[in-house]
Amino acid sequence: RMRIGVLINSSEEFTPGQPLFIFQNLSLGEKAKTPLVVGINGDVTHTSFPFDETFNTVPEGTTQCMFWGLGGDGTIGANKAAIKNLALDDGLNAQGYFNYDSHKEMEATISHLRFGGVPIT
């Protein structure tokens, strides 16, 4: 049976609790709530449902950082060097994800860094 739902991000962080709620709802079979909206509270159609905002998939001891910058200000390069040093010099497990437009200067950039003693999956 097809289930109908909408996931609305509305420039908010997509957190692990949102898909967790969706899968928990789907596991209810015929008792699943439908239609539903996930990711926005105060939905005027009264189809939004709460989700666990504290649900965390990050292993204990892992540090996560987000850095905002402007294209051309050196933030991306500095964060790439930092994550490389954390992995190679300090022996930590490290992951970096960088969001930027390489064709535009002075546009917003975001660097996502994770590092810690346990493998990052």
mmCIF file with all atom_site columns, N, CA and C in Angstrom, residues 24-91:
data_model
loop_
_atom_site.group_PDB
_atom_site.id
_atom_site.type_symbol
_atom_site.label_atom_id
_atom_site.label_alt_id
_atom_site.label_comp_id
_atom_site.label_asym_id
_atom_site.label_entity_id
_atom_site.label_seq_id
_atom_site.pdbx_PDB_ins_code
_atom_site.Cartn_x
_atom_site.Cartn_y
_atom_site.Cartn_z
_atom_site.occupancy
_atom_site.B_iso_or_equiv
_atom_site.pdbx_formal_charge
_atom_site.auth_seq_id
_atom_site.auth_comp_id
_atom_site.auth_asym_id
_atom_site.auth_atom_id
_atom_site.pdbx_PDB_model_num
ATOM 1   N N  . GLN A 1 24 ? 9.602  4.528  11.510 1.00 0.00 ? 24 GLN A N  1
ATOM 2   C CA . GLN A 1 24 ? 8.780  4.013  12.606 1.00 0.00 ? 24 GLN A CA 1
ATOM 3   C C  . GLN A 1 24 ? 7.305  4.075  12.229 1.00 0.00 ? 24 GLN A C  1
ATOM 4   N N  . ASN A 1 25 ? 6.907  5.145  11.584 1.00 0.00 ? 25 ASN A N  1
ATOM 5   C CA . ASN A 1 25 ? 5.520  5.283  11.152 1.00 0.00 ? 25 ASN A CA 1
ATOM 6   C C  . ASN A 1 25 ? 5.168  4.222  10.111 1.00 0.00 ? 25 ASN A C  1
ATOM 7   N N  . LEU A 1 26 ? 6.060  3.996  9.151  1.00 0.00 ? 26 LEU A N  1
ATOM 8   C CA . LEU A 1 26 ? 5.805  2.981  8.122  1.00 0.00 ? 26 LEU A CA 1
ATOM 9   C C  . LEU A 1 26 ? 5.699  1.585  8.720  1.00 0.00 ? 26 LEU A C  1
ATOM 10  N N  . SER A 1 27 ? 6.424  1.330  9.813  1.00 0.00 ? 27 SER A N  1
ATOM 11  C CA . SER A 1 27 ? 6.392  -0.001 10.428 1.00 0.00 ? 27 SER A CA 1
ATOM 12  C C  . SER A 1 27 ? 5.053  -0.300 11.095 1.00 0.00 ? 27 SER A C  1
ATOM 13  N N  . LEU A 1 28 ? 4.200  0.702  11.232 1.00 0.00 ? 28 LEU A N  1
ATOM 14  C CA . LEU A 1 28 ? 2.884  0.496  11.844 1.00 0.00 ? 28 LEU A CA 1
ATOM 15  C C  . LEU A 1 28 ? 1.885  -0.142 10.884 1.00 0.00 ? 28 LEU A C  1
ATOM 16  N N  . GLY A 1 29 ? 2.277  -0.320 9.637  1.00 0.00 ? 29 GLY A N  1
ATOM 17  C CA . GLY A 1 29 ? 1.402  -0.952 8.647  1.00 0.00 ? 29 GLY A CA 1
ATOM 18  C C  . GLY A 1 29 ? 0.144  -0.142 8.412  1.00 0.00 ? 29 GLY A C  1
ATOM 19  N N  . GLU A 1 30 ? -1.002 -0.785 8.563  1.00 0.00 ? 30 GLU A N  1
ATOM 20  C CA . GLU A 1 30 ? -2.286 -0.117 8.307  1.00 0.00 ? 30 GLU A CA 1
ATOM 21  C C  . GLU A 1 30 ? -2.586 0.987  9.318  1.00 0.00 ? 30 GLU A C  1
ATOM 22  N N  . LYS A 1 31 ? -1.918 0.981  10.458 1.00 0.00 ? 31 LYS A N  1
ATOM 23  C CA . LYS A 1 31 ? -2.149 2.000  11.483 1.00 0.00 ? 31 LYS A CA 1
ATOM 24  C C  . LYS A 1 31 ? -1.247 3.221  11.296 1.00 0.00 ? 31 LYS A C  1
ATOM 25  N N  . ALA A 1 32 ? -0.441 3.213  10.240 1.00 0.00 ? 32 ALA A N  1
ATOM 26  C CA . ALA A 1 32 ? 0.469  4.332  9.984  1.00 0.00 ? 32 ALA A CA 1
ATOM 27  C C  . ALA A 1 32 ? -0.317 5.613  9.753  1.00 0.00 ? 32 ALA A C  1
ATOM 28  N N  . LYS A 1 33 ? 0.232  6.710  10.243 1.00 0.00 ? 33 LYS A N  1
ATOM 29  C CA . LYS A 1 33 ? -0.407 8.014  10.079 1.00 0.00 ? 33 LYS A CA 1
ATOM 30  C C  . LYS A 1 33 ? -0.181 8.491  8.653  1.00 0.00 ? 33 LYS A C  1
ATOM 31  N N  . THR A 1 34 ? -1.250 8.816  7.969  1.00 0.00 ? 34 THR A N  1
ATOM 32  C CA . THR A 1 34 ? -1.149 9.312  6.611  1.00 0.00 ? 34 THR A CA 1
ATOM 33  C C  . THR A 1 34 ? -2.350 10.211 6.333  1.00 0.00 ? 34 THR A C  1
ATOM 34  N N  . PRO A 1 35 ? -2.205 11.297 5.659  1.00 0.00 ? 35 PRO A N  1
ATOM 35  C CA . PRO A 1 35 ? -0.958 11.901 5.192  1.00 0.00 ? 35 PRO A CA 1
ATOM 36  C C  . PRO A 1 35 ? -0.194 12.491 6.373  1.00 0.00 ? 35 PRO A C  1
ATOM 37  N N  . LEU A 1 36 ? 1.080  12.743 6.172  1.00 0.00 ? 36 LEU A N  1
ATOM 38  C CA . LEU A 1 36 ? 1.888  13.326 7.231  1.00 0.00 ? 36 LEU A CA 1
ATOM 39  C C  . LEU A 1 36 ? 2.906  14.287 6.654  1.00 0.00 ? 36 LEU A C  1
ATOM 40  N N  . VAL A 1 37 ? 3.326  15.201 7.500  1.00 0.00 ? 37 VAL A N  1
ATOM 41  C CA . VAL A 1 37 ? 4.351  16.174 7.141  1.00 0.00 ? 37 VAL A CA 1
ATOM 42  C C  . VAL A 1 37 ? 5.433  16.082 8.206  1.00 0.00 ? 37 VAL A C  1
ATOM 43  N N  . VAL A 1 38 ? 6.684  15.975 7.781  1.00 0.00 ? 38 VAL A N  1
ATOM 44  C CA . VAL A 1 38 ? 7.809  15.908 8.711  1.00 0.00 ? 38 VAL A CA 1
ATOM 45  C C  . VAL A 1 38 ? 8.740  17.072 8.415  1.00 0.00 ? 38 VAL A C  1
ATOM 46  N N  . GLY A 1 39 ? 9.194  17.738 9.434  1.00 0.00 ? 39 GLY A N  1
ATOM 47  C CA . GLY A 1 39 ? 10.187 18.785 9.262  1.00 0.00 ? 39 GLY A CA 1
ATOM 48  C C  . GLY A 1 39 ? 9.664  20.187 9.464  1.00 0.00 ? 39 GLY A C  1
ATOM 49  N N  . ILE A 1 40 ? 8.397  20.325 9.794  1.00 0.00 ? 40 ILE A N  1
ATOM 50  C CA . ILE A 1 40 ? 7.847  21.645 10.064 1.00 0.00 ? 40 ILE A CA 1
ATOM 51  C C  . ILE A 1 40 ? 6.806  21.502 11.170 1.00 0.00 ? 40 ILE A C  1
ATOM 52  N N  . ASN A 1 41 ? 6.855  22.385 12.120 1.00 0.00 ? 41 ASN A N  1
ATOM 53  C CA . ASN A 1 41 ? 5.857  22.393 13.184 1.00 0.00 ? 41 ASN A CA 1
ATOM 54  C C  . ASN A 1 41 ? 4.902  23.547 12.927 1.00 0.00 ? 41 ASN A C  1
ATOM 55  N N  . GLY A 1 42 ? 3.666  23.399 13.356 1.00 0.00 ? 42 GLY A N  1
ATOM 56  C CA . GLY A 1 42 ? 2.692  24.448 13.133 1.00 0.00 ? 42 GLY A CA 1
ATOM 57  C C  . GLY A 1 42 ? 2.071  24.386 11.751 1.00 0.00 ? 42 GLY A C  1
ATOM 58  N N  . ASP A 1 43 ? 2.111  23.215 11.141 1.00 0.00 ? 43 ASP A N  1
ATOM 59  C CA . ASP A 1 43 ? 1.526  23.009 9.821  1.00 0.00 ? 43 ASP A CA 1
ATOM 60  C C  . ASP A 1 43 ? 0.029  23.301 9.880  1.00 0.00 ? 43 ASP A C  1
ATOM 61  N N  . VAL A 1 44 ? -0.479 24.172 9.016  1.00 0.00 ? 44 VAL A N  1
ATOM 62  C CA . VAL A 1 44 ? -1.885 24.572 9.056  1.00 0.00 ? 44 VAL A CA 1
ATOM 63  C C  . VAL A 1 44 ? -2.843 23.450 8.671  1.00 0.00 ? 44 VAL A C  1
ATOM 64  N N  . THR A 1 45 ? -2.337 22.392 8.044  1.00 0.00 ? 45 THR A N  1
ATOM 65  C CA . THR A 1 45 ? -3.211 21.272 7.678  1.00 0.00 ? 45 THR A CA 1
ATOM 66  C C  . THR A 1 45 ? -3.291 20.229 8.786  1.00 0.00 ? 45 THR A C  1
ATOM 67  N N  . HIS A 1 46 ? -2.584 20.461 9.879  1.00 0.00 ? 46 HIS A N  1
ATOM 68  C CA . HIS A 1 46 ? -2.586 19.557 11.041 1.00 0.00 ? 46 HIS A CA 1
ATOM 69  C C  . HIS A 1 46 ? -2.129 18.149 10.681 1.00 0.00 ? 46 HIS A C  1
ATOM 70  N N  . THR A 1 47 ? -1.191 18.045 9.757  1.00 0.00 ? 47 THR A N  1
ATOM 71  C CA . THR A 1 47 ? -0.644 16.738 9.388  1.00 0.00 ? 47 THR A CA 1
ATOM 72  C C  . THR A 1 47 ? 0.813  16.595 9.817  1.00 0.00 ? 47 THR A C  1
ATOM 73  N N  . SER A 1 48 ? 1.350  17.605 10.518 1.00 0.00 ? 48 SER A N  1
ATOM 74  C CA . SER A 1 48 ? 2.733  17.490 10.983 1.00 0.00 ? 48 SER A CA 1
ATOM 75  C C  . SER A 1 48 ? 2.760  16.676 12.269 1.00 0.00 ? 48 SER A C  1
ATOM 76  N N  . PHE A 1 49 ? 3.826  15.899 12.425 1.00 0.00 ? 49 PHE A N  1
ATOM 77  C CA . PHE A 1 49 ? 3.953  15.043 13.592 1.00 0.00 ? 49 PHE A CA 1
ATOM 78  C C  . PHE A 1 49 ? 5.306  15.279 14.234 1.00 0.00 ? 49 PHE A C  1
ATOM 79  N N  . PRO A 1 50 ? 5.366  15.137 15.541 1.00 0.00 ? 50 PRO A N  1
ATOM 80  C CA . PRO A 1 50 ? 6.642  15.363 16.225 1.00 0.00 ? 50 PRO A CA 1
ATOM 81  C C  . PRO A 1 50 ? 7.639  14.250 15.928 1.00 0.00 ? 50 PRO A C  1
ATOM 82  N N  . PHE A 1 51 ? 8.894  14.589 16.004 1.00 0.00 ? 51 PHE A N  1
ATOM 83  C CA . PHE A 1 51 ? 9.955  13.602 15.857 1.00 0.00 ? 51 PHE A CA 1
ATOM 84  C C  . PHE A 1 51 ? 10.977 13.863 16.954 1.00 0.00 ? 51 PHE A C  1
ATOM 85  N N  . ASP A 1 52 ? 11.811 12.879 17.217 1.00 0.00 ? 52 ASP A N  1
ATOM 86  C CA . ASP A 1 52 ? 12.803 12.973 18.282 1.00 0.00 ? 52 ASP A CA 1
ATOM 87  C C  . ASP A 1 52 ? 13.956 13.866 17.835 1.00 0.00 ? 52 ASP A C  1
ATOM 88  N N  . GLU A 1 53 ? 13.968 15.099 18.305 1.00 0.00 ? 53 GLU A N  1
ATOM 89  C CA . GLU A 1 53 ? 15.008 16.047 17.910 1.00 0.00 ? 53 GLU A CA 1
ATOM 90  C C  . GLU A 1 53 ? 16.344 15.747 18.583 1.00 0.00 ? 53 GLU A C  1
ATOM 91  N N  . THR A 1 54 ? 16.345 14.885 19.598 1.00 0.00 ? 54 THR A N  1
ATOM 92  C CA . THR A 1 54 ? 17.583 14.570 20.312 1.00 0.00 ? 54 THR A CA 1
ATOM 93  C C  . THR A 1 54 ? 18.237 13.293 19.806 1.00 0.00 ? 54 THR A C  1
ATOM 94  N N  . PHE A 1 55 ? 17.573 12.552 18.906 1.00 0.00 ? 55 PHE A N  1
ATOM 95  C CA . PHE A 1 55 ? 18.135 11.308 18.385 1.00 0.00 ? 55 PHE A CA 1
ATOM 96  C C  . PHE A 1 55 ? 19.450 11.621 17.690 1.00 0.00 ? 55 PHE A C  1
ATOM 97  N N  . ASN A 1 56 ? 20.503 10.900 18.060 1.00 0.00 ? 56 ASN A N  1
ATOM 98  C CA . ASN A 1 56 ? 21.845 11.214 17.587 1.00 0.00 ? 56 ASN A CA 1
ATOM 99  C C  . ASN A 1 56 ? 22.514 9.948  17.074 1.00 0.00 ? 56 ASN A C  1
ATOM 100 N N  . THR A 1 57 ? 23.092 10.006 15.900 1.00 0.00 ? 57 THR A N  1
ATOM 101 C CA . THR A 1 57 ? 23.782 8.853  15.321 1.00 0.00 ? 57 THR A CA 1
ATOM 102 C C  . THR A 1 57 ? 25.298 8.985  15.401 1.00 0.00 ? 57 THR A C  1
ATOM 103 N N  . VAL A 1 58 ? 25.767 10.063 15.999 1.00 0.00 ? 58 VAL A N  1
ATOM 104 C CA . VAL A 1 58 ? 27.206 10.313 16.069 1.00 0.00 ? 58 VAL A CA 1
ATOM 105 C C  . VAL A 1 58 ? 27.797 9.554  17.257 1.00 0.00 ? 58 VAL A C  1
ATOM 106 N N  . PRO A 1 59 ? 28.845 8.762  17.016 1.00 0.00 ? 59 PRO A N  1
ATOM 107 C CA . PRO A 1 59 ? 29.463 8.016  18.118 1.00 0.00 ? 59 PRO A CA 1
ATOM 108 C C  . PRO A 1 59 ? 30.015 8.947  19.201 1.00 0.00 ? 59 PRO A C  1
ATOM 109 N N  . GLU A 1 60 ? 29.966 8.486  20.436 1.00 0.00 ? 60 GLU A N  1
ATOM 110 C CA . GLU A 1 60 ? 30.510 9.262  21.540 1.00 0.00 ? 60 GLU A CA 1
ATOM 111 C C  . GLU A 1 60 ? 31.995 9.515  21.305 1.00 0.00 ? 60 GLU A C  1
ATOM 112 N N  . GLY A 1 61 ? 32.427 10.715 21.580 1.00 0.00 ? 61 GLY A N  1
ATOM 113 C CA . GLY A 1 61 ? 33.824 11.074 21.374 1.00 0.00 ? 61 GLY A CA 1
ATOM 114 C C  . GLY A 1 61 ? 34.111 11.678 20.006 1.00 0.00 ? 61 GLY A C  1
ATOM 115 N N  . THR A 1 62 ? 33.094 11.755 19.160 1.00 0.00 ? 62 THR A N  1
ATOM 116 C CA . THR A 1 62 ? 33.263 12.363 17.842 1.00 0.00 ? 62 THR A CA 1
ATOM 117 C C  . THR A 1 62 ? 32.880 13.835 17.928 1.00 0.00 ? 62 THR A C  1
ATOM 118 N N  . THR A 1 63 ? 33.714 14.674 17.377 1.00 0.00 ? 63 THR A N  1
ATOM 119 C CA . THR A 1 63 ? 33.451 16.108 17.350 1.00 0.00 ? 63 THR A CA 1
ATOM 120 C C  . THR A 1 63 ? 32.970 16.488 15.956 1.00 0.00 ? 63 THR A C  1
ATOM 121 N N  . GLN A 1 64 ? 31.912 17.299 15.910 1.00 0.00 ? 64 GLN A N  1
ATOM 122 C CA . GLN A 1 64 ? 31.388 17.801 14.636 1.00 0.00 ? 64 GLN A CA 1
ATOM 123 C C  . GLN A 1 64 ? 31.476 19.323 14.648 1.00 0.00 ? 64 GLN A C  1
ATOM 124 N N  . CYS A 1 65 ? 31.891 19.888 13.540 1.00 0.00 ? 65 CYS A N  1
ATOM 125 C CA . CYS A 1 65 ? 32.006 21.343 13.423 1.00 0.00 ? 65 CYS A CA 1
ATOM 126 C C  . CYS A 1 65 ? 31.426 21.793 12.088 1.00 0.00 ? 65 CYS A C  1
ATOM 127 N N  . MET A 1 66 ? 30.812 22.965 12.098 1.00 0.00 ? 66 MET A N  1
ATOM 128 C CA . MET A 1 66 ? 30.374 23.612 10.861 1.00 0.00 ? 66 MET A CA 1
ATOM 129 C C  . MET A 1 66 ? 30.983 25.006 10.847 1.00 0.00 ? 66 MET A C  1
ATOM 130 N N  . PHE A 1 67 ? 31.613 25.338 9.730  1.00 0.00 ? 67 PHE A N  1
ATOM 131 C CA . PHE A 1 67 ? 32.223 26.651 9.566  1.00 0.00 ? 67 PHE A CA 1
ATOM 132 C C  . PHE A 1 67 ? 31.592 27.333 8.360  1.00 0.00 ? 67 PHE A C  1
ATOM 133 N N  . TRP A 1 68 ? 31.136 28.558 8.560  1.00 0.00 ? 68 TRP A N  1
ATOM 134 C CA . TRP A 1 68 ? 30.588 29.344 7.464  1.00 0.00 ? 68 TRP A CA 1
ATOM 135 C C  . TRP A 1 68 ? 31.640 30.349 7.028  1.00 0.00 ? 68 TRP A C  1
ATOM 136 N N  . GLY A 1 69 ? 31.683 30.603 5.749  1.00 0.00 ? 69 GLY A N  1
ATOM 137 C CA . GLY A 1 69 ? 32.621 31.590 5.229  1.00 0.00 ? 69 GLY A CA 1
ATOM 138 C C  . GLY A 1 69 ? 32.084 32.198 3.953  1.00 0.00 ? 69 GLY A C  1
ATOM 139 N N  . LEU A 1 70 ? 32.918 32.977 3.305  1.00 0.00 ? 70 LEU A N  1
ATOM 140 C CA . LEU A 1 70 ? 32.588 33.569 2.013  1.00 0.00 ? 70 LEU A CA 1
ATOM 141 C C  . LEU A 1 70 ? 33.600 33.077 0.997  1.00 0.00 ? 70 LEU A C  1
ATOM 142 N N  . GLY A 1 71 ? 33.130 32.802 -0.212 1.00 0.00 ? 71 GLY A N  1
ATOM 143 C CA . GLY A 1 71 ? 34.022 32.325 -1.260 1.00 0.00 ? 71 GLY A CA 1
ATOM 144 C C  . GLY A 1 71 ? 35.223 33.235 -1.417 1.00 0.00 ? 71 GLY A C  1
ATOM 145 N N  . GLY A 1 72 ? 36.405 32.650 -1.422 1.00 0.00 ? 72 GLY A N  1
ATOM 146 C CA . GLY A 1 72 ? 37.620 33.423 -1.581 1.00 0.00 ? 72 GLY A CA 1
ATOM 147 C C  . GLY A 1 72 ? 38.245 33.899 -0.283 1.00 0.00 ? 72 GLY A C  1
ATOM 148 N N  . ASP A 1 73 ? 37.617 33.606 0.876  1.00 0.00 ? 73 ASP A N  1
ATOM 149 C CA . ASP A 1 73 ? 38.179 34.091 2.142  1.00 0.00 ? 73 ASP A CA 1
ATOM 150 C C  . ASP A 1 73 ? 39.155 33.114 2.793  1.00 0.00 ? 73 ASP A C  1
ATOM 151 N N  . GLY A 1 74 ? 39.334 31.933 2.196  1.00 0.00 ? 74 GLY A N  1
ATOM 152 C CA . GLY A 1 74 ? 40.293 30.971 2.727  1.00 0.00 ? 74 GLY A CA 1
ATOM 153 C C  . GLY A 1 74 ? 39.728 29.950 3.694  1.00 0.00 ? 74 GLY A C  1
ATOM 154 N N  . THR A 1 75 ? 38.439 30.054 4.014  1.00 0.00 ? 75 THR A N  1
ATOM 155 C CA . THR A 1 75 ? 37.841 29.129 4.978  1.00 0.00 ? 75 THR A CA 1
ATOM 156 C C  . THR A 1 75 ? 37.902 27.691 4.492  1.00 0.00 ? 75 THR A C  1
ATOM 157 N N  . ILE A 1 76 ? 37.552 27.451 3.238  1.00 0.00 ? 76 ILE A N  1
ATOM 158 C CA . ILE A 1 76 ? 37.560 26.087 2.693  1.00 0.00 ? 76 ILE A CA 1
ATOM 159 C C  . ILE A 1 76 ? 38.970 25.509 2.727  1.00 0.00 ? 76 ILE A C  1
ATOM 160 N N  . GLY A 1 77 ? 39.943 26.249 2.246  1.00 0.00 ? 77 GLY A N  1
ATOM 161 C CA . GLY A 1 77 ? 41.325 25.771 2.233  1.00 0.00 ? 77 GLY A CA 1
ATOM 162 C C  . GLY A 1 77 ? 41.847 25.483 3.634  1.00 0.00 ? 77 GLY A C  1
ATOM 163 N N  . ALA A 1 78 ? 41.534 26.357 4.579  1.00 0.00 ? 78 ALA A N  1
ATOM 164 C CA . ALA A 1 78 ? 41.987 26.159 5.957  1.00 0.00 ? 78 ALA A CA 1
ATOM 165 C C  . ALA A 1 78 ? 41.348 24.920 6.570  1.00 0.00 ? 78 ALA A C  1
ATOM 166 N N  . ASN A 1 79 ? 40.071 24.706 6.301  1.00 0.00 ? 79 ASN A N  1
ATOM 167 C CA . ASN A 1 79 ? 39.391 23.538 6.859  1.00 0.00 ? 79 ASN A CA 1
ATOM 168 C C  . ASN A 1 79 ? 39.854 22.245 6.204  1.00 0.00 ? 79 ASN A C  1
ATOM 169 N N  . LYS A 1 80 ? 40.157 22.283 4.913  1.00 0.00 ? 80 LYS A N  1
ATOM 170 C CA . LYS A 1 80 ? 40.713 21.091 4.254  1.00 0.00 ? 80 LYS A CA 1
ATOM 171 C C  . LYS A 1 80 ? 42.069 20.739 4.861  1.00 0.00 ? 80 LYS A C  1
ATOM 172 N N  . ALA A 1 81 ? 42.884 21.743 5.117  1.00 0.00 ? 81 ALA A N  1
ATOM 173 C CA . ALA A 1 81 ? 44.188 21.498 5.741  1.00 0.00 ? 81 ALA A CA 1
ATOM 174 C C  . ALA A 1 81 ? 44.017 20.981 7.166  1.00 0.00 ? 81 ALA A C  1
ATOM 175 N N  . ALA A 1 82 ? 43.059 21.543 7.900  1.00 0.00 ? 82 ALA A N  1
ATOM 176 C CA . ALA A 1 82 ? 42.837 21.123 9.286  1.00 0.00 ? 82 ALA A CA 1
ATOM 177 C C  . ALA A 1 82 ? 42.390 19.672 9.362  1.00 0.00 ? 82 ALA A C  1
ATOM 178 N N  . ILE A 1 83 ? 41.451 19.272 8.518  1.00 0.00 ? 83 ILE A N  1
ATOM 179 C CA . ILE A 1 83 ? 40.946 17.899 8.579  1.00 0.00 ? 83 ILE A CA 1
ATOM 180 C C  . ILE A 1 83 ? 42.026 16.916 8.143  1.00 0.00 ? 83 ILE A C  1
ATOM 181 N N  . LYS A 1 84 ? 42.860 17.325 7.195  1.00 0.00 ? 84 LYS A N  1
ATOM 182 C CA . LYS A 1 84 ? 43.980 16.480 6.760  1.00 0.00 ? 84 LYS A CA 1
ATOM 183 C C  . LYS A 1 84 ? 44.983 16.302 7.901  1.00 0.00 ? 84 LYS A C  1
ATOM 184 N N  . ASN A 1 85 ? 45.290 17.382 8.602  1.00 0.00 ? 85 ASN A N  1
ATOM 185 C CA . ASN A 1 85 ? 46.224 17.306 9.724  1.00 0.00 ? 85 ASN A CA 1
ATOM 186 C C  . ASN A 1 85 ? 45.671 16.461 10.866 1.00 0.00 ? 85 ASN A C  1
ATOM 187 N N  . LEU A 1 86 ? 44.388 16.588 11.146 1.00 0.00 ? 86 LEU A N  1
ATOM 188 C CA . LEU A 1 86 ? 43.783 15.781 12.207 1.00 0.00 ? 86 LEU A CA 1
ATOM 189 C C  . LEU A 1 86 ? 43.903 14.295 11.895 1.00 0.00 ? 86 LEU A C  1
ATOM 190 N N  . ALA A 1 87 ? 43.743 13.948 10.631 1.00 0.00 ? 87 ALA A N  1
ATOM 191 C CA . ALA A 1 87 ? 43.809 12.536 10.243 1.00 0.00 ? 87 ALA A CA 1
ATOM 192 C C  . ALA A 1 87 ? 45.245 12.039 10.170 1.00 0.00 ? 87 ALA A C  1
ATOM 193 N N  . LEU A 1 88 ? 46.101 12.774 9.509  1.00 0.00 ? 88 LEU A N  1
ATOM 194 C CA . LEU A 1 88 ? 47.467 12.295 9.273  1.00 0.00 ? 88 LEU A CA 1
ATOM 195 C C  . LEU A 1 88 ? 48.391 12.503 10.469 1.00 0.00 ? 88 LEU A C  1
ATOM 196 N N  . ASP A 1 89 ? 48.355 13.685 11.064 1.00 0.00 ? 89 ASP A N  1
ATOM 197 C CA . ASP A 1 89 ? 49.290 13.998 12.143 1.00 0.00 ? 89 ASP A CA 1
ATOM 198 C C  . ASP A 1 89 ? 48.808 13.512 13.511 1.00 0.00 ? 89 ASP A C  1
ATOM 199 N N  . ASP A 1 90 ? 47.517 13.629 13.768 1.00 0.00 ? 90 ASP A N  1
ATOM 200 C CA . ASP A 1 90 ? 46.990 13.252 15.080 1.00 0.00 ? 90 ASP A CA 1
ATOM 201 C C  . ASP A 1 90 ? 46.425 11.841 15.111 1.00 0.00 ? 90 ASP A C  1
ATOM 202 N N  . GLY A 1 91 ? 46.328 11.193 13.951 1.00 0.00 ? 91 GLY A N  1
ATOM 203 C CA . GLY A 1 91 ? 45.844 9.815  13.896 1.00 0.00 ? 91 GLY A CA 1
ATOM 204 C C  . GLY A 1 91 ? 44.363 9.644  14.176 1.00 0.00 ? 91 GLY A C  1
#
